[in-house]
């Protein structure tokens, strides 16, 4: 059996303290592509989409490249711009239905004038279109301010583990491998989000230095627990003045809610115990 997987995303890191809004022209000057153009651009790229393509092609899964739009980080996205991007995304997605799964590429800190949780909004619209039975798995930048709507709209979200980001392609491979396991019915993700009552200082977010080295090492040790599919630390993006701004944790288990909750609490306790270091 050949699976059909849609590949799509809207990516922007939005700074609410920048006066100038981000427009369609900014996306046109960035990356905005559809269909085969998307595959040709990213197949060999050091980017999560490249990692996703690599695994899907290795597994001989049919890739349905829908649309990917990315603009340079800047001010919040104008209402008209987001409306246009979302309309085209859903239009292009509808054209390739039916599908077996979705690989999605949000950033996690996207904001539009009308939807402060822009990533949560477009992910929820994708979910509405394809229904609850089709798996949606994706990646996040660790500078994501994760909302419950983002995790409620997806089956699994996996963040890069480095800042500066040097593991984007690897993270794309990890997301695609998990999707393959889901499609083959080998695992069933249970995703649990913990929003912490703090925001790690941007000056302490270098994952190659303390205090992040020890934090990520501890998180990695927890992933060795049987039944753990993924653990992500979302450092947060303090330049987005939104309700969900802050540091968060996503634990994904293989259909084991108790395990996901337990490990989330352990990580939360670790961060809170070391709060002053961050």
PDB file of C-alpha atoms in Angstrom:
ATOM      1  CA  UNK A   1       0.000   0.000   0.000  1.00  0.00           C
ATOM      2  CA  UNK A   2       1.277   3.469  -0.918  1.00  0.00           C
ATOM      3  CA  UNK A   3       0.563   6.222   1.589  1.00  0.00           C
ATOM      4  CA  UNK A   4      -0.147   9.799   0.528  1.00  0.00           C
ATOM      5  CA  UNK A   5       1.303  12.502   2.788  1.00  0.00           C
ATOM      6  CA  UNK A   6       0.620  16.220   2.394  1.00  0.00           C
ATOM      7  CA  UNK A   7       3.514  18.602   3.147  1.00  0.00           C
ATOM      8  CA  UNK A   8       2.679  22.196   4.093  1.00  0.00           C
ATOM      9  CA  UNK A   9       3.516  25.125   6.307  1.00  0.00           C
ATOM     10  CA  UNK A  10       3.406  28.832   7.127  1.00  0.00           C
ATOM     11  CA  UNK A  11       6.447  30.016   9.083  1.00  0.00           C
ATOM     12  CA  UNK A  12       7.172  33.353  10.724  1.00  0.00           C
ATOM     13  CA  UNK A  13       8.790  34.571  13.923  1.00  0.00           C
ATOM     14  CA  UNK A  14       6.709  37.645  14.764  1.00  0.00           C
ATOM     15  CA  UNK A  15       8.021  40.445  16.988  1.00  0.00           C
ATOM     16  CA  UNK A  16       5.169  42.460  18.481  1.00  0.00           C
ATOM     17  CA  UNK A  17       7.537  45.304  19.370  1.00  0.00           C
ATOM     18  CA  UNK A  18       8.335  46.047  15.713  1.00  0.00           C
ATOM     19  CA  UNK A  19       6.049  48.749  14.314  1.00  0.00           C
ATOM     20  CA  UNK A  20       6.195  47.708  10.653  1.00  0.00           C
ATOM     21  CA  UNK A  21       3.886  44.823   9.743  1.00  0.00           C
ATOM     22  CA  UNK A  22       4.929  41.829   7.661  1.00  0.00           C
ATOM     23  CA  UNK A  23       3.183  41.748   4.271  1.00  0.00           C
ATOM     24  CA  UNK A  24       2.711  39.449   1.306  1.00  0.00           C
ATOM     25  CA  UNK A  25       5.681  41.133  -0.316  1.00  0.00           C
ATOM     26  CA  UNK A  26       7.868  39.946   2.561  1.00  0.00           C
ATOM     27  CA  UNK A  27       6.768  36.372   1.905  1.00  0.00           C
ATOM     28  CA  UNK A  28       7.352  36.766  -1.828  1.00  0.00           C
ATOM     29  CA  UNK A  29      10.898  37.935  -1.075  1.00  0.00           C
ATOM     30  CA  UNK A  30      11.351  35.014   1.313  1.00  0.00           C
ATOM     31  CA  UNK A  31      10.179  31.520   0.418  1.00  0.00           C
ATOM     32  CA  UNK A  32       6.708  30.942  -0.987  1.00  0.00           C
ATOM     33  CA  UNK A  33       6.314  27.897  -3.151  1.00  0.00           C
ATOM     34  CA  UNK A  34       3.949  25.154  -4.136  1.00  0.00           C
ATOM     35  CA  UNK A  35       4.047  21.727  -5.743  1.00  0.00           C
ATOM     36  CA  UNK A  36       7.248  20.328  -7.227  1.00  0.00           C
ATOM     37  CA  UNK A  37       8.973  23.684  -6.747  1.00  0.00           C
ATOM     38  CA  UNK A  38       8.796  23.070  -2.986  1.00  0.00           C
ATOM     39  CA  UNK A  39      10.411  19.633  -3.300  1.00  0.00           C
ATOM     40  CA  UNK A  40      13.147  20.850  -5.642  1.00  0.00           C
ATOM     41  CA  UNK A  41      13.999  23.787  -3.370  1.00  0.00           C
ATOM     42  CA  UNK A  42      14.260  21.818  -0.125  1.00  0.00           C
ATOM     43  CA  UNK A  43      15.200  18.233  -1.055  1.00  0.00           C
ATOM     44  CA  UNK A  44      18.912  18.832  -0.317  1.00  0.00           C
ATOM     45  CA  UNK A  45      18.463  21.771   2.052  1.00  0.00           C
ATOM     46  CA  UNK A  46      19.652  22.009   5.635  1.00  0.00           C
ATOM     47  CA  UNK A  47      16.033  22.440   6.698  1.00  0.00           C
ATOM     48  CA  UNK A  48      13.340  20.346   8.351  1.00  0.00           C
ATOM     49  CA  UNK A  49      11.494  20.019   5.044  1.00  0.00           C
ATOM     50  CA  UNK A  50      14.630  18.463   3.535  1.00  0.00           C
ATOM     51  CA  UNK A  51      14.707  15.883   6.318  1.00  0.00           C
ATOM     52  CA  UNK A  52      11.021  15.135   5.848  1.00  0.00           C
ATOM     53  CA  UNK A  53      11.447  14.640   2.104  1.00  0.00           C
ATOM     54  CA  UNK A  54      14.465  12.380   2.654  1.00  0.00           C
ATOM     55  CA  UNK A  55      12.580   9.950   4.891  1.00  0.00           C
ATOM     56  CA  UNK A  56       9.364   9.901   2.861  1.00  0.00           C
ATOM     57  CA  UNK A  57      11.248   9.215  -0.373  1.00  0.00           C
ATOM     58  CA  UNK A  58      13.302   6.515   1.370  1.00  0.00           C
ATOM     59  CA  UNK A  59      10.042   4.884   2.492  1.00  0.00           C
ATOM     60  CA  UNK A  60       8.576   5.271  -1.015  1.00  0.00           C
ATOM     61  CA  UNK A  61       5.682   7.311   0.372  1.00  0.00           C
ATOM     62  CA  UNK A  62       3.943   9.642  -2.079  1.00  0.00           C
ATOM     63  CA  UNK A  63       4.603  13.259  -1.137  1.00  0.00           C
ATOM     64  CA  UNK A  64       1.892  15.786  -1.952  1.00  0.00           C
ATOM     65  CA  UNK A  65       3.680  19.165  -1.721  1.00  0.00           C
ATOM     66  CA  UNK A  66       0.912  21.636  -0.884  1.00  0.00           C
ATOM     67  CA  UNK A  67       2.480  25.016  -0.015  1.00  0.00           C
ATOM     68  CA  UNK A  68       5.213  26.493   2.122  1.00  0.00           C
ATOM     69  CA  UNK A  69       5.460  30.199   2.938  1.00  0.00           C
ATOM     70  CA  UNK A  70       8.208  31.774   5.045  1.00  0.00           C
ATOM     71  CA  UNK A  71       9.233  35.379   5.630  1.00  0.00           C
ATOM     72  CA  UNK A  72      12.207  36.861   7.462  1.00  0.00           C
ATOM     73  CA  UNK A  73      11.450  37.487  11.151  1.00  0.00           C
ATOM     74  CA  UNK A  74       9.841  40.888  11.656  1.00  0.00           C
ATOM     75  CA  UNK A  75       6.683  42.623  12.788  1.00  0.00           C
ATOM     76  CA  UNK A  76       3.340  40.872  13.095  1.00  0.00           C
ATOM     77  CA  UNK A  77       1.671  39.683   9.905  1.00  0.00           C
ATOM     78  CA  UNK A  78      -1.013  41.948   8.488  1.00  0.00           C
ATOM     79  CA  UNK A  79      -4.566  40.601   8.543  1.00  0.00           C
ATOM     80  CA  UNK A  80      -4.871  40.665   4.748  1.00  0.00           C
ATOM     81  CA  UNK A  81      -1.568  38.843   4.345  1.00  0.00           C
ATOM     82  CA  UNK A  82      -2.509  36.033   6.703  1.00  0.00           C
ATOM     83  CA  UNK A  83      -5.967  35.723   5.165  1.00  0.00           C
ATOM     84  CA  UNK A  84      -4.363  35.317   1.728  1.00  0.00           C
ATOM     85  CA  UNK A  85      -1.814  32.772   2.928  1.00  0.00           C
ATOM     86  CA  UNK A  86      -4.402  30.704   4.784  1.00  0.00           C
ATOM     87  CA  UNK A  87      -6.873  30.807   1.912  1.00  0.00           C
ATOM     88  CA  UNK A  88      -4.284  29.495  -0.519  1.00  0.00           C
ATOM     89  CA  UNK A  89      -2.975  26.892   1.926  1.00  0.00           C
ATOM     90  CA  UNK A  90      -6.445  25.427   2.433  1.00  0.00           C
ATOM     91  CA  UNK A  91      -7.281  25.679  -1.270  1.00  0.00           C
ATOM     92  CA  UNK A  92      -4.124  23.809  -2.257  1.00  0.00           C
ATOM     93  CA  UNK A  93      -4.669  21.231   0.503  1.00  0.00           C
ATOM     94  CA  UNK A  94      -8.241  20.592  -0.613  1.00  0.00           C
ATOM     95  CA  UNK A  95      -6.983  19.865  -4.134  1.00  0.00           C
ATOM     96  CA  UNK A  96      -4.846  16.913  -2.987  1.00  0.00           C
ATOM     97  CA  UNK A  97      -7.429  15.241  -0.738  1.00  0.00           C
ATOM     98  CA  UNK A  98      -7.919  12.453   0.237  1.00  0.00           C
ATOM     99  CA  UNK A  99      -4.658  11.926   2.097  1.00  0.00           C
ATOM    100  CA  UNK A 100      -3.324   9.511   4.697  1.00  0.00           C
ATOM    101  CA  UNK A 101      -1.395  12.065   6.784  1.00  0.00           C
ATOM    102  CA  UNK A 102       0.039  15.588   7.030  1.00  0.00           C
ATOM    103  CA  UNK A 103       3.537  16.818   7.762  1.00  0.00           C
ATOM    104  CA  UNK A 104       3.351  20.440   8.884  1.00  0.00           C
ATOM    105  CA  UNK A 105       5.971  23.145   9.359  1.00  0.00           C
ATOM    106  CA  UNK A 106       4.872  25.931  11.692  1.00  0.00           C
ATOM    107  CA  UNK A 107       7.359  28.056  13.639  1.00  0.00           C
ATOM    108  CA  UNK A 108       5.421  28.447  16.862  1.00  0.00           C
ATOM    109  CA  UNK A 109       5.810  32.211  17.268  1.00  0.00           C
ATOM    110  CA  UNK A 110       3.707  33.433  14.354  1.00  0.00           C
ATOM    111  CA  UNK A 111       1.254  36.274  14.977  1.00  0.00           C
ATOM    112  CA  UNK A 112      -1.224  38.030  12.713  1.00  0.00           C
ATOM    113  CA  UNK A 113      -3.254  41.128  13.446  1.00  0.00           C
ATOM    114  CA  UNK A 114      -6.465  39.137  13.944  1.00  0.00           C
ATOM    115  CA  UNK A 115      -5.002  35.858  15.275  1.00  0.00           C
ATOM    116  CA  UNK A 116      -2.386  36.267  17.976  1.00  0.00           C
ATOM    117  CA  UNK A 117      -1.992  32.481  18.017  1.00  0.00           C
ATOM    118  CA  UNK A 118      -1.545  32.291  14.261  1.00  0.00           C
ATOM    119  CA  UNK A 119       0.106  28.868  14.244  1.00  0.00           C
ATOM    120  CA  UNK A 120      -2.621  27.410  16.417  1.00  0.00           C
ATOM    121  CA  UNK A 121      -5.235  28.917  14.124  1.00  0.00           C
ATOM    122  CA  UNK A 122      -3.922  27.592  10.817  1.00  0.00           C
ATOM    123  CA  UNK A 123      -3.183  24.184  12.311  1.00  0.00           C
ATOM    124  CA  UNK A 124      -6.751  24.018  13.637  1.00  0.00           C
ATOM    125  CA  UNK A 125      -8.099  24.938  10.190  1.00  0.00           C
ATOM    126  CA  UNK A 126      -6.075  22.127   8.627  1.00  0.00           C
ATOM    127  CA  UNK A 127      -7.459  19.761  11.262  1.00  0.00           C
ATOM    128  CA  UNK A 128     -11.028  20.853  10.487  1.00  0.00           C
ATOM    129  CA  UNK A 129     -10.499  20.207   6.792  1.00  0.00           C
ATOM    130  CA  UNK A 130      -8.970  16.733   7.025  1.00  0.00           C
ATOM    131  CA  UNK A 131     -10.798  15.441  10.110  1.00  0.00           C
ATOM    132  CA  UNK A 132      -9.663  13.913  13.387  1.00  0.00           C
ATOM    133  CA  UNK A 133      -8.601  10.521  12.027  1.00  0.00           C
ATOM    134  CA  UNK A 134      -5.769  11.766   9.785  1.00  0.00           C
ATOM    135  CA  UNK A 135      -2.447  12.134  11.663  1.00  0.00           C
ATOM    136  CA  UNK A 136      -0.793  15.552  11.679  1.00  0.00           C
ATOM    137  CA  UNK A 137       2.848  15.626  12.760  1.00  0.00           C
ATOM    138  CA  UNK A 138       5.234  18.553  12.519  1.00  0.00           C
ATOM    139  CA  UNK A 139       8.228  20.480  13.752  1.00  0.00           C
ATOM    140  CA  UNK A 140       8.687  23.592  15.863  1.00  0.00           C
ATOM    141  CA  UNK A 141      11.423  26.138  16.347  1.00  0.00           C
ATOM    142  CA  UNK A 142      12.505  26.111  20.013  1.00  0.00           C
ATOM    143  CA  UNK A 143      11.622  29.816  20.034  1.00  0.00           C
ATOM    144  CA  UNK A 144       7.982  28.779  19.936  1.00  0.00           C
ATOM    145  CA  UNK A 145       5.376  30.044  22.372  1.00  0.00           C
ATOM    146  CA  UNK A 146       3.253  26.914  22.344  1.00  0.00           C
ATOM    147  CA  UNK A 147      -0.506  27.121  22.829  1.00  0.00           C
ATOM    148  CA  UNK A 148      -2.941  24.323  23.695  1.00  0.00           C
ATOM    149  CA  UNK A 149      -4.574  24.935  20.301  1.00  0.00           C
ATOM    150  CA  UNK A 150      -1.328  23.979  18.557  1.00  0.00           C
ATOM    151  CA  UNK A 151      -1.040  20.666  20.376  1.00  0.00           C
ATOM    152  CA  UNK A 152      -4.786  19.956  20.326  1.00  0.00           C
ATOM    153  CA  UNK A 153      -4.745  20.339  16.528  1.00  0.00           C
ATOM    154  CA  UNK A 154      -1.837  17.928  15.973  1.00  0.00           C
ATOM    155  CA  UNK A 155      -0.776  14.417  16.925  1.00  0.00           C
ATOM    156  CA  UNK A 156       2.866  15.300  17.561  1.00  0.00           C
ATOM    157  CA  UNK A 157       5.098  18.380  17.401  1.00  0.00           C
ATOM    158  CA  UNK A 158       8.872  18.018  17.682  1.00  0.00           C
ATOM    159  CA  UNK A 159      11.230  20.945  18.293  1.00  0.00           C
ATOM    160  CA  UNK A 160      14.846  21.416  17.249  1.00  0.00           C
ATOM    161  CA  UNK A 161      17.190  20.613  20.112  1.00  0.00           C
ATOM    162  CA  UNK A 162      19.804  23.264  19.340  1.00  0.00           C
ATOM    163  CA  UNK A 163      20.080  27.033  19.544  1.00  0.00           C
ATOM    164  CA  UNK A 164      21.682  28.294  17.361  1.00  0.00           C
ATOM    165  CA  UNK A 165      19.744  25.855  15.186  1.00  0.00           C
ATOM    166  CA  UNK A 166      22.007  23.221  13.650  1.00  0.00           C
ATOM    167  CA  UNK A 167      19.663  20.217  13.726  1.00  0.00           C
ATOM    168  CA  UNK A 168      16.769  21.362  11.537  1.00  0.00           C
ATOM    169  CA  UNK A 169      17.149  18.624   8.935  1.00  0.00           C
ATOM    170  CA  UNK A 170      17.615  16.027  11.653  1.00  0.00           C
ATOM    171  CA  UNK A 171      14.404  17.220  13.329  1.00  0.00           C
ATOM    172  CA  UNK A 172      12.540  16.905  10.036  1.00  0.00           C
ATOM    173  CA  UNK A 173      13.775  13.348   9.723  1.00  0.00           C
ATOM    174  CA  UNK A 174      12.647  12.606  13.276  1.00  0.00           C
ATOM    175  CA  UNK A 175       9.145  13.948  12.587  1.00  0.00           C
ATOM    176  CA  UNK A 176       8.851  11.996   9.338  1.00  0.00           C
ATOM    177  CA  UNK A 177      10.096   8.774  10.951  1.00  0.00           C
ATOM    178  CA  UNK A 178       7.468   9.110  13.653  1.00  0.00           C
ATOM    179  CA  UNK A 179       4.794   9.673  11.011  1.00  0.00           C
ATOM    180  CA  UNK A 180       5.886   6.521   9.182  1.00  0.00           C
ATOM    181  CA  UNK A 181       5.590   4.553  12.440  1.00  0.00           C
ATOM    182  CA  UNK A 182       2.090   5.969  12.936  1.00  0.00           C
ATOM    183  CA  UNK A 183       1.022   5.113   9.387  1.00  0.00           C
ATOM    184  CA  UNK A 184       2.295   1.560   9.831  1.00  0.00           C
ATOM    185  CA  UNK A 185       0.309   1.395  13.095  1.00  0.00           C
ATOM    186  CA  UNK A 186       3.410   0.626  15.140  1.00  0.00           C
ATOM    187  CA  UNK A 187       2.843   3.524  17.568  1.00  0.00           C
ATOM    188  CA  UNK A 188       0.011   5.812  18.660  1.00  0.00           C
ATOM    189  CA  UNK A 189       1.242   9.212  19.881  1.00  0.00           C
ATOM    190  CA  UNK A 190      -0.130  10.816  23.021  1.00  0.00           C
ATOM    191  CA  UNK A 191       0.994  14.450  23.173  1.00  0.00           C
ATOM    192  CA  UNK A 192       1.142  16.392  26.442  1.00  0.00           C
ATOM    193  CA  UNK A 193       1.898  20.107  26.758  1.00  0.00           C
ATOM    194  CA  UNK A 194       3.140  21.805  29.931  1.00  0.00           C
ATOM    195  CA  UNK A 195       3.252  25.604  29.917  1.00  0.00           C
ATOM    196  CA  UNK A 196       5.674  26.777  32.586  1.00  0.00           C
ATOM    197  CA  UNK A 197       5.101  29.891  34.735  1.00  0.00           C
ATOM    198  CA  UNK A 198       8.317  31.460  33.443  1.00  0.00           C
ATOM    199  CA  UNK A 199      10.195  32.500  30.327  1.00  0.00           C
ATOM    200  CA  UNK A 200      13.837  31.463  30.070  1.00  0.00           C
ATOM    201  CA  UNK A 201      15.924  34.554  29.397  1.00  0.00           C
ATOM    202  CA  UNK A 202      16.959  34.813  25.744  1.00  0.00           C
ATOM    203  CA  UNK A 203      20.543  35.305  26.992  1.00  0.00           C
ATOM    204  CA  UNK A 204      20.446  31.871  28.653  1.00  0.00           C
ATOM    205  CA  UNK A 205      19.087  29.988  25.641  1.00  0.00           C
ATOM    206  CA  UNK A 206      22.395  28.856  24.107  1.00  0.00           C
ATOM    207  CA  UNK A 207      22.072  25.064  24.110  1.00  0.00           C
ATOM    208  CA  UNK A 208      25.844  24.623  23.836  1.00  0.00           C
ATOM    209  CA  UNK A 209      26.384  26.288  27.215  1.00  0.00           C
ATOM    210  CA  UNK A 210      25.044  26.072  30.743  1.00  0.00           C
ATOM    211  CA  UNK A 211      22.369  26.144  31.993  1.00  0.00           C
ATOM    212  CA  UNK A 212      20.846  24.617  28.844  1.00  0.00           C
ATOM    213  CA  UNK A 213      23.437  21.841  28.437  1.00  0.00           C
ATOM    214  CA  UNK A 214      22.361  20.189  31.688  1.00  0.00           C
ATOM    215  CA  UNK A 215      18.666  20.761  30.979  1.00  0.00           C
ATOM    216  CA  UNK A 216      18.837  19.125  27.553  1.00  0.00           C
ATOM    217  CA  UNK A 217      21.009  16.315  28.907  1.00  0.00           C
ATOM    218  CA  UNK A 218      18.373  15.571  31.542  1.00  0.00           C
ATOM    219  CA  UNK A 219      15.609  15.650  28.916  1.00  0.00           C
ATOM    220  CA  UNK A 220      17.621  13.263  26.734  1.00  0.00           C
ATOM    221  CA  UNK A 221      17.989  10.842  29.635  1.00  0.00           C
ATOM    222  CA  UNK A 222      14.196  10.797  30.060  1.00  0.00           C
ATOM    223  CA  UNK A 223      13.699   9.878  26.395  1.00  0.00           C
ATOM    224  CA  UNK A 224      15.340   6.522  27.154  1.00  0.00           C
ATOM    225  CA  UNK A 225      12.277   5.525  29.179  1.00  0.00           C
ATOM    226  CA  UNK A 226      10.333   2.778  27.430  1.00  0.00           C
ATOM    227  CA  UNK A 227       7.317   4.194  25.630  1.00  0.00           C
ATOM    228  CA  UNK A 228       8.716   7.701  25.064  1.00  0.00           C
ATOM    229  CA  UNK A 229       8.500   8.898  21.457  1.00  0.00           C
ATOM    230  CA  UNK A 230       9.779  12.447  21.864  1.00  0.00           C
ATOM    231  CA  UNK A 231      10.566  15.162  24.400  1.00  0.00           C
ATOM    232  CA  UNK A 232      10.828  18.794  23.329  1.00  0.00           C
ATOM    233  CA  UNK A 233      11.848  21.846  25.309  1.00  0.00           C
ATOM    234  CA  UNK A 234      10.411  25.050  23.901  1.00  0.00           C
ATOM    235  CA  UNK A 235      12.594  27.844  25.195  1.00  0.00           C
ATOM    236  CA  UNK A 236      10.067  30.498  24.164  1.00  0.00           C
ATOM    237  CA  UNK A 237      10.201  33.790  22.281  1.00  0.00           C
ATOM    238  CA  UNK A 238       9.964  36.796  24.631  1.00  0.00           C
ATOM    239  CA  UNK A 239       9.576  39.319  21.807  1.00  0.00           C
ATOM    240  CA  UNK A 240       6.064  38.075  21.098  1.00  0.00           C
ATOM    241  CA  UNK A 241       3.773  39.696  23.659  1.00  0.00           C
ATOM    242  CA  UNK A 242       1.026  37.066  23.628  1.00  0.00           C
ATOM    243  CA  UNK A 243      -0.800  35.047  26.279  1.00  0.00           C
ATOM    244  CA  UNK A 244       1.150  31.841  25.663  1.00  0.00           C
ATOM    245  CA  UNK A 245       4.577  33.546  25.699  1.00  0.00           C
ATOM    246  CA  UNK A 246       7.016  31.516  27.750  1.00  0.00           C
ATOM    247  CA  UNK A 247       8.883  28.278  28.140  1.00  0.00           C
ATOM    248  CA  UNK A 248       7.041  24.998  27.678  1.00  0.00           C
ATOM    249  CA  UNK A 249       7.544  21.252  27.408  1.00  0.00           C
ATOM    250  CA  UNK A 250       6.025  18.737  24.987  1.00  0.00           C
ATOM    251  CA  UNK A 251       6.246  15.049  25.868  1.00  0.00           C
ATOM    252  CA  UNK A 252       4.964  12.457  23.412  1.00  0.00           C
ATOM    253  CA  UNK A 253       4.449   8.892  24.579  1.00  0.00           C
ATOM    254  CA  UNK A 254       3.255   5.779  22.809  1.00  0.00           C
ATOM    255  CA  UNK A 255      -0.379   5.865  23.920  1.00  0.00           C
ATOM    256  CA  UNK A 256       0.598   6.266  27.578  1.00  0.00           C
ATOM    257  CA  UNK A 257      -0.885   9.421  29.143  1.00  0.00           C
ATOM    258  CA  UNK A 258       0.465   8.648  32.620  1.00  0.00           C
ATOM    259  CA  UNK A 259       4.026   8.355  31.309  1.00  0.00           C
ATOM    260  CA  UNK A 260       3.805  11.623  29.370  1.00  0.00           C
ATOM    261  CA  UNK A 261       2.396  13.493  32.371  1.00  0.00           C
ATOM    262  CA  UNK A 262       4.939  12.016  34.776  1.00  0.00           C
ATOM    263  CA  UNK A 263       7.935  12.940  32.632  1.00  0.00           C
ATOM    264  CA  UNK A 264       6.514  16.408  32.006  1.00  0.00           C
ATOM    265  CA  UNK A 265       6.280  16.958  35.759  1.00  0.00           C
ATOM    266  CA  UNK A 266       9.876  15.802  36.259  1.00  0.00           C
ATOM    267  CA  UNK A 267      11.113  18.284  33.655  1.00  0.00           C
ATOM    268  CA  UNK A 268       8.949  21.032  35.089  1.00  0.00           C
ATOM    269  CA  UNK A 269      10.368  20.381  38.555  1.00  0.00           C
ATOM    270  CA  UNK A 270      13.912  20.463  37.179  1.00  0.00           C
ATOM    271  CA  UNK A 271      13.391  23.823  35.481  1.00  0.00           C
ATOM    272  CA  UNK A 272      11.619  25.363  38.455  1.00  0.00           C
ATOM    273  CA  UNK A 273      14.323  24.092  40.835  1.00  0.00           C
ATOM    274  CA  UNK A 274      16.949  25.744  38.613  1.00  0.00           C
ATOM    275  CA  UNK A 275      14.883  28.828  37.870  1.00  0.00           C
ATOM    276  CA  UNK A 276      17.551  31.243  39.043  1.00  0.00           C
ATOM    277  CA  UNK A 277      20.084  29.722  36.620  1.00  0.00           C
ATOM    278  CA  UNK A 278      17.822  30.542  33.703  1.00  0.00           C
TER     279      UNK A 278
END
